[in-house]
Amino acid sequence: MSRERTYKVDLLTRVEGEGRFHLVVDGEDVKEAHLSIFEAPRFFEAFMRGRSFQEAPDIVARICGICPVAYQMSAVRALENALAWVPTPEIRTLRRLLYCGEWIESHALHVFLLHAPDFLGYASAMDMARDHKALVERGLRMKKAGNSLIEVLGGRAIHPVSVRVGGFSRAPSPAELGALRPALEQGLGDALTTVKWASGLRAPELESDYVFVTLCAQDYPLEWGDQIAISGRGQFPVEAFDELFEEQQVARSNALHCRLRDGTPYLCGPMARLNHAHERLHPTALAALATSGLTLPLRNPYRSIVVRAIELVHAFAEALAIIDGYSCPQPACFDLEAASASGSGASEAPRGLLWHRYELDAGGLVETARIVPPTSQNQARIEADLVAIAPELLRLDHDAATRRCEQLIRAYDPCISCATHFLELTIDRAGADRSSAI
Amino acid sequence: MDSSNPVHARRPRLGVFKLASCDGCQLTLLDCEDELLAVAQAVDIVHFPEASSSLMPEGPFDVVLVEGSLSTSEQLEQLHRIRKNARALVTIGACATAGGIQALRNFADHAEFARAVYARPDMLPILAKSTPVAEHVSVDFELRGCPIDKRQLIELIAAMLVGRAPVIPNESVCMECKRRGAVCVVVTKNQACLGPVTHAGCGAICPAFARGCYGCFGPRERPNTRALAQHMRAQGLTGREIARSFRLFTAYAPEFREESERHES
């Protein structure tokens, strides 16, 4: 007699973009485990061809409404690398501050509005607010503080306008940044409270043997880094991305799966960063980690809600430190000469490593663009974890088991709009017009 | 006030839908941190997948907000279902109102483009063009922007709650720029700026950040794009640069599309 059970959700909710999952289990045997992405591809790499390198930060922002700054940061890193220009320390610091704003808004959104309802048993944060108003308000307050930081630096919270290849079109005055202090101080306090709260949430048991992948630099991985760290394998130049990873096309999905060259799925994002770089956290965040009850290496993805809370502490503490030491970059922007060149760059989006590569012609127009977002890198790992929880699902009724799968998928904070723009790229690479370029 | 308006009889039922997009416009609703919980009390949010697991895609809705452009045949079918179940349909953002950045593919020779880009173009459920919602169904109101502006969204919701028309001025970015006291980047820095032909709503962010407007709210009513293009030419921009200026997030809006086509070669 078949003991086959199917768990599926046709439209994943509380994630960014459109996906579904499908898990078929027979006894303890997993017959299928798919996270499918059906979001329509938008052809970014294709239509970026022929655009000026100066337009790239504005265009790539539109890949994702939740993490536009991450796209802008990886793009300017790649293009400035291509044009052999190193940003001044002041410009780097201002970029890090902007990125702190994005981590804050994105993590607060995910922790409180997208993920917390799973732990507390609600359909949405709006429903949750009926019983846990102070909790939701705390999340919204932090989110607003992050958005305010992006607005002061970039004009608006979504798709900010000031990021340029070569710097910022305008840098804020110390007084403008100083005005953010009270909200950021409150945010830091709120984030510390959030670490305590998240540590007390009951997380389902799950331990997987992850290979973690992060950007690697002197500081906690964020806007800067020329090396990629792969746990158990070492550190490699960002430029070597293609030698390290392989993108595989999967028929059921409009996004590629990334794996290590030997086929191993890997994980990027907050849990990977914490495991690789916890000693580089801001001291206040390191202290919060010590009281959180997490033991490293952390291998339970459900606990990523605690890690995001710790990264919220880090981002608030670091933003405050940057504001205190701020001096306006002079000039705010350098004019870079167009050149026939190519380069890669990466940064740590809230969800994980985001890698870009561009080739420019002599006039500074993009010849090829490649973008590898974190969610396509995590997709194979998410599916492996769905397989891993299959035995546990036997002990739950069907609805609870389905919700458990969703909770697990949300733990990765998948950003599905990001993941899909690059189907065309795969095939582009396999196609004739690229073979001549390589 | 018309008390027979069904909107007043109970909380209006709101749905939020997504087509091809970056999610930024619907995120704008969640970015109304000070208003979100009040909105959730005043309005019955019955379908909003990005924020809630409780779904009701078939409605019925008093108002739906639709983000994104039509990019696949499935989305087209979905849009017709949404329209059928909604008393009022409001499009939010440059993708829904103008086709979005992904409408850049509309300017390529589609067959050539598909062959160049896809090994198996026959496998794709993709429509030849990325198009705005109003090309397919009737639209009751449009909120412009890439992304939409939070204040305009709140104005729309407030207007809907009391049954009046939203007050969204149709003027150019230049008007906002002057009110903001920003320095004109065309006059002082000889930068290219789409402000004179672009719909207001962002608050003239780009000039305030020392750069020209790049038109993400799309054309204002009766924009004189030709005069602006002549000025850009006088500023030293090449035809291609002028074409690219008009060809960004609202490239497929008719006025910008036509102007870009004049300078294409």
Tab-separated table of C-alpha atoms in Angstrom, chain A residues 103 211-217 219-222 224-232 234-238 241 244-245 260 266-280 307 311 346-355 374 377-378:
chain	number	residue	atom	x	y	z
A	103	TRP	CA	20.016	45.619	6.162
A	211	VAL	CA	28.841	24.607	3.230
A	212	PHE	CA	28.683	28.342	3.965
A	213	VAL	CA	29.680	30.950	1.407
A	214	THR	CA	30.295	34.615	2.206
A	215	LEU	CA	32.229	37.619	1.115
A	216	CYS	CA	35.388	37.974	3.120
A	217	ALA	CA	37.201	41.143	4.202
A	219	ASP	CA	35.138	43.898	8.510
A	220	TYR	CA	31.918	41.975	8.988
A	221	PRO	CA	30.912	41.087	5.391
A	222	LEU	CA	28.766	43.841	3.909
A	224	TRP	CA	33.293	45.386	0.626
A	225	GLY	CA	35.468	42.347	0.008
A	226	ASP	CA	37.667	40.948	-2.738
A	227	GLN	CA	37.620	37.369	-1.488
A	228	ILE	CA	34.904	34.750	-1.232
A	229	ALA	CA	35.149	32.371	1.742
A	230	ILE	CA	33.833	28.838	1.311
A	231	SER	CA	33.761	26.840	4.527
A	232	GLY	CA	36.175	23.944	4.479
A	234	GLY	CA	39.354	28.346	1.788
A	235	GLN	CA	39.276	31.849	0.326
A	236	PHE	CA	39.204	32.738	-3.336
A	237	PRO	CA	39.187	35.953	-5.365
A	238	VAL	CA	35.770	37.359	-6.285
A	241	PHE	CA	33.446	33.075	-9.176
A	244	LEU	CA	34.198	28.051	-7.972
A	245	PHE	CA	30.537	27.740	-8.750
A	260	LEU	CA	29.973	24.276	-5.978
A	266	TYR	CA	25.760	25.713	-0.410
A	267	LEU	CA	24.258	28.374	1.772
A	268	CYS	CA	24.774	32.101	1.795
A	269	GLY	CA	23.094	34.742	3.945
A	270	PRO	CA	22.930	35.696	7.626
A	271	MET	CA	23.702	32.240	9.070
A	272	ALA	CA	26.701	31.865	6.751
A	273	ARG	CA	27.975	35.331	7.691
A	274	LEU	CA	27.613	34.713	11.403
A	275	ASN	CA	29.442	31.401	11.208
A	276	HIS	CA	32.258	32.831	9.096
A	277	ALA	CA	32.701	36.262	10.618
A	278	HIS	CA	31.115	36.505	14.076
A	279	GLU	CA	34.379	37.727	15.570
A	280	ARG	CA	34.157	40.757	13.292
A	307	VAL	CA	20.842	35.794	13.468
A	311	GLU	CA	22.689	41.582	12.442
A	346	ALA	CA	30.224	41.345	-4.929
A	347	SER	CA	28.524	42.487	-1.779
A	348	GLU	CA	26.411	40.910	0.940
A	349	ALA	CA	22.728	41.537	0.230
A	350	PRO	CA	20.552	40.967	3.309
A	351	ARG	CA	19.919	37.479	1.898
A	352	GLY	CA	23.494	36.714	0.975
A	353	LEU	CA	26.232	37.012	-1.606
A	354	LEU	CA	25.325	39.027	-4.695
A	355	TRP	CA	27.833	38.823	-7.540
A	374	PRO	CA	21.615	35.019	-3.388
A	377	GLN	CA	22.499	30.285	-4.874
A	378	ASN	CA	20.391	29.102	-1.944
